[in-house]
Coordinates of C-alpha atoms in Angstrom, one line a residue:
Chain A
Q16 CA 80.6 66.2 154.9
S17 CA 81.6 67.3 151.3
V18 CA 85.5 67.5 150.0
L19 CA 84.2 70.9 148.8
T20 CA 82.7 73.5 150.8
Q21 CA 79.7 75.5 149.3
P22 CA 77.3 78.1 151.3
P23 CA 74.1 75.9 151.3
S24 CA 71.9 78.7 150.0
A25 CA 72.0 82.0 148.1
S26 CA 69.5 84.7 147.0
G27 CA 68.9 87.3 144.5
T28 CA 66.6 90.0 142.8
P29 CA 66.0 89.7 138.8
G30 CA 68.5 91.2 137.1
Q31 CA 70.9 91.0 139.7
R32 CA 74.3 89.6 139.8
I33 CA 75.3 86.9 142.4
T34 CA 78.1 84.5 143.1
I35 CA 78.7 81.4 144.6
S36 CA 81.8 80.1 146.2
C37 CA 83.4 76.9 146.2
S38 CA 86.4 76.2 148.7
G39 CA 88.7 73.1 148.7
S40 CA 92.4 72.2 149.3
N41 CA 95.8 71.9 147.3
S42 CA 94.9 68.2 146.2
N43 CA 91.7 69.1 144.4
I44 CA 91.3 73.0 143.6
G45 CA 94.7 74.1 144.3
T46 CA 95.8 71.5 141.4
N47 CA 92.7 70.8 139.0
T48 CA 90.4 72.7 137.1
V49 CA 86.9 73.3 138.6
N50 CA 83.6 72.2 137.1
W51 CA 80.1 73.7 138.2
Y52 CA 76.7 72.0 137.6
Q53 CA 72.8 73.2 137.5
Q54 CA 70.5 71.2 138.6
L55 CA 66.6 72.2 138.1
P56 CA 64.1 71.0 140.3
G57 CA 63.2 67.3 139.4
T58 CA 65.9 66.9 136.7
A59 CA 69.2 65.7 136.3
P60 CA 72.6 67.9 136.9
K61 CA 73.8 69.6 133.6
L62 CA 77.0 70.9 133.0
L63 CA 77.2 74.5 133.2
I64 CA 81.1 75.5 133.5
Y65 CA 84.2 73.0 132.7
S66 CA 87.9 73.7 133.0
N67 CA 87.2 76.7 135.6
N68 CA 85.8 79.0 133.0
Q69 CA 84.7 77.1 129.8
R70 CA 81.1 77.2 128.7
P71 CA 79.5 74.4 126.9
S72 CA 77.5 74.8 123.7
G73 CA 74.0 76.5 124.6
V74 CA 74.8 77.8 128.1
P75 CA 74.4 81.6 128.3
D76 CA 77.6 83.8 128.8
R77 CA 75.1 85.2 132.1
F78 CA 77.3 82.5 133.8
S79 CA 80.8 82.4 134.2
G80 CA 83.4 80.9 136.4
S81 CA 86.6 81.7 137.9
K82 CA 89.3 80.1 140.0
S83 CA 92.1 81.5 142.5
G84 CA 94.1 79.5 144.5
T85 CA 92.1 77.0 146.2
S86 CA 88.9 78.2 145.8
A87 CA 86.6 78.7 142.8
S88 CA 83.5 80.8 142.1
L89 CA 80.4 80.8 139.8
A90 CA 78.9 84.1 138.8
I91 CA 75.2 84.6 137.6
S92 CA 74.5 88.1 136.0
G93 CA 71.1 89.5 135.0
L94 CA 69.7 87.1 137.4
Q95 CA 66.4 85.4 136.1
S96 CA 63.5 83.3 137.8
G97 CA 64.4 80.2 135.7
D98 CA 67.9 80.4 137.2
E99 CA 66.3 78.9 140.8
A100 CA 68.2 75.7 141.1
D101 CA 70.9 73.8 142.8
Y102 CA 74.6 74.6 142.2
Y103 CA 77.2 71.9 142.8
C104 CA 81.0 72.7 142.0
A105 CA 83.1 69.7 141.4
T106 CA 87.0 69.0 140.5
W107 CA 89.3 65.9 140.3
D108 CA 91.0 65.2 143.8
D109 CA 95.0 63.9 143.8
S110 CA 93.2 60.9 145.8
L111 CA 91.8 59.6 142.5
S112 CA 88.6 60.7 142.9
V113 CA 85.9 63.0 141.5
V114 CA 84.8 65.2 144.4
F115 CA 81.8 67.6 144.5
G116 CA 80.7 70.5 146.7
G117 CA 77.6 70.1 148.9
G118 CA 75.5 72.1 146.5
T119 CA 74.1 75.6 146.9
K120 CA 70.3 76.3 146.6
L121 CA 69.8 79.9 144.7
T122 CA 66.4 81.3 145.2
V123 CA 65.3 84.3 143.0
L124 CA 63.4 86.7 145.4
Chain B
Q20 CA 72.6 63.2 119.8
L21 CA 74.2 61.5 122.9
Q22 CA 71.4 59.6 125.0
L23 CA 71.8 57.8 128.4
Q24 CA 69.3 55.7 129.9
E25 CA 69.5 54.0 133.1
S26 CA 67.6 50.7 134.3
G27 CA 67.2 48.2 137.0
P28 CA 64.9 47.3 140.1
G29 CA 63.7 50.3 141.9
L30 CA 63.6 48.3 145.1
V31 CA 66.2 46.2 147.0
K32 CA 66.5 44.6 150.0
P33 CA 69.1 45.7 152.7
S34 CA 72.4 43.4 152.4
E35 CA 71.6 42.7 148.7
T36 CA 73.1 43.7 145.7
L37 CA 72.3 46.2 143.4
S38 CA 72.5 46.2 139.7
L39 CA 71.7 49.0 137.2
T40 CA 72.4 49.1 133.6
C41 CA 73.0 52.2 131.7
T42 CA 72.1 51.8 128.0
V43 CA 74.1 54.6 125.5
S44 CA 72.3 55.6 122.3
G45 CA 73.6 57.8 119.9
G46 CA 77.4 57.2 120.2
S47 CA 79.8 54.6 121.0
I48 CA 80.8 53.5 124.4
N49 CA 84.1 52.4 122.9
S50 CA 85.2 55.8 121.7
G51 CA 88.5 56.2 123.1
S52 CA 88.5 59.8 124.4
Y53 CA 85.8 59.6 126.9
Y54 CA 85.1 57.9 130.3
W55 CA 81.7 56.5 131.7
G56 CA 80.7 57.2 135.0
W57 CA 78.2 56.6 138.1
I58 CA 76.9 59.4 140.7
R59 CA 74.1 59.2 143.3
Q60 CA 72.1 61.5 144.9
P61 CA 70.1 60.7 148.1
P62 CA 66.9 62.0 148.4
G63 CA 67.3 65.6 149.4
K64 CA 71.0 65.6 149.4
G65 CA 74.0 66.5 147.5
L66 CA 75.9 64.4 144.4
Q67 CA 78.1 61.9 145.3
W68 CA 80.6 60.3 142.8
I69 CA 80.5 56.5 142.6
G70 CA 83.0 55.6 140.1
S71 CA 84.2 55.7 136.4
I72 CA 85.6 53.3 133.7
S73 CA 87.2 53.8 130.4
Y74 CA 86.4 52.2 127.4
S75 CA 88.8 49.9 127.7
G76 CA 87.6 48.7 130.9
S77 CA 89.7 50.2 133.6
P78 CA 87.7 51.5 136.6
Y79 CA 88.3 53.5 139.4
Y80 CA 86.2 54.1 142.2
N81 CA 85.2 56.6 145.2
P82 CA 87.7 55.4 148.1
S83 CA 84.4 55.2 150.4
L84 CA 82.6 52.5 148.1
E85 CA 85.5 50.6 146.3
S86 CA 85.0 47.7 148.7
R87 CA 81.6 47.5 147.7
V88 CA 81.2 48.7 143.8
T89 CA 82.0 47.0 140.7
I90 CA 81.6 49.2 137.3
S91 CA 82.0 47.4 134.0
V92 CA 81.2 47.8 130.2
D93 CA 79.9 45.9 127.6
T94 CA 80.6 47.2 124.1
S95 CA 78.6 44.9 122.6
K96 CA 75.7 46.4 123.6
N97 CA 76.7 49.7 124.5
Q98 CA 76.1 49.5 128.0
L99 CA 77.5 50.3 131.6
S100 CA 77.0 48.4 134.6
L101 CA 77.1 49.2 138.3
R102 CA 76.7 46.8 141.0
L103 CA 76.9 47.9 144.5
S104 CA 77.2 45.0 147.1
S105 CA 75.6 44.7 150.8
V106 CA 73.3 47.7 150.5
T107 CA 71.7 49.4 153.4
A108 CA 69.1 52.3 153.7
A109 CA 72.0 54.6 153.2
D110 CA 72.3 53.6 149.7
T111 CA 68.9 54.8 148.8
A112 CA 69.4 57.4 146.1
V113 CA 68.8 58.3 142.4
Y114 CA 71.7 56.8 140.5
Y115 CA 72.9 58.7 137.3
C116 CA 75.3 57.3 134.6
A117 CA 77.1 59.9 132.7
R118 CA 79.9 60.5 130.1
Q119 CA 83.0 61.8 131.6
T120 CA 85.6 63.6 129.7
A121 CA 88.9 63.6 131.4
F122 CA 92.4 64.8 130.3
V123 CA 95.8 66.3 131.5
V124 CA 95.8 70.0 131.3
G125 CA 99.3 70.6 132.8
P126 CA 101.9 69.3 135.2
G127 CA 99.9 67.2 137.5
A128 CA 96.7 68.7 136.5
M129 CA 93.7 67.1 135.4
S130 CA 90.5 68.4 134.0
S131 CA 87.8 66.1 134.2
Y132 CA 83.8 66.3 134.0
F133 CA 80.7 65.2 133.1
Q134 CA 79.0 66.4 130.3
H135 CA 76.0 64.2 129.5
W136 CA 74.0 62.3 132.0
G137 CA 71.3 60.4 131.9
Q138 CA 67.5 61.2 133.8
G139 CA 68.4 59.1 136.8
T140 CA 66.8 56.0 138.2
L141 CA 65.7 56.0 142.1
V142 CA 66.9 52.7 143.7
T143 CA 65.5 52.3 147.4
A144 CA 66.9 49.8 149.9
S145 CA 64.2 48.4 152.0
S146 CA 62.9 45.2 153.3

């Protein structure tokens, strides 16, 4: 069981906007900032969003992040077939650990 | 451009020690602003943080693995190392090394993320 809870799957059609949720607790999301990683099939994870809502250079503004209380969300607008991937949320936990969500597999129909 | 490359045996016998090296190129492991971490992913499963270490050599580990893990840096070789003892089949995974940024953003609040990742190496624990 992962410390952070994500839905195991999500889906959408091309052009649609979807959101992926990530739920934690006061000791992790409630206190610290949230990051999101995208893992395309057969590749290493890639940082998509850091510090709740910041995009690294090169990440399209179709991807956005938000945080409220002990939950966070990743939104993808203008969904594309190339967005099919696993998405993981992660944050620092006050137990002096990095914690990940279980991952959400995004399917573009 | 920063690159990280994991290397080591792809097969380890149960009860033995897994040893991996991560070679960093395009940047110095000595950079005071960053940490260096190991993350693993069992086949078909999610990501698990193993531990991280600062350039000065201060490590911190996942509490669930702490009794078996040692992470170290060799600044002369620009390398990061992982040792995991007493492996079992449950330790079979793709192991990634990554550069970690971590800083305080407010009272008691941290921002910590992995921006650069190696390609990963599969280690199978089997006799």
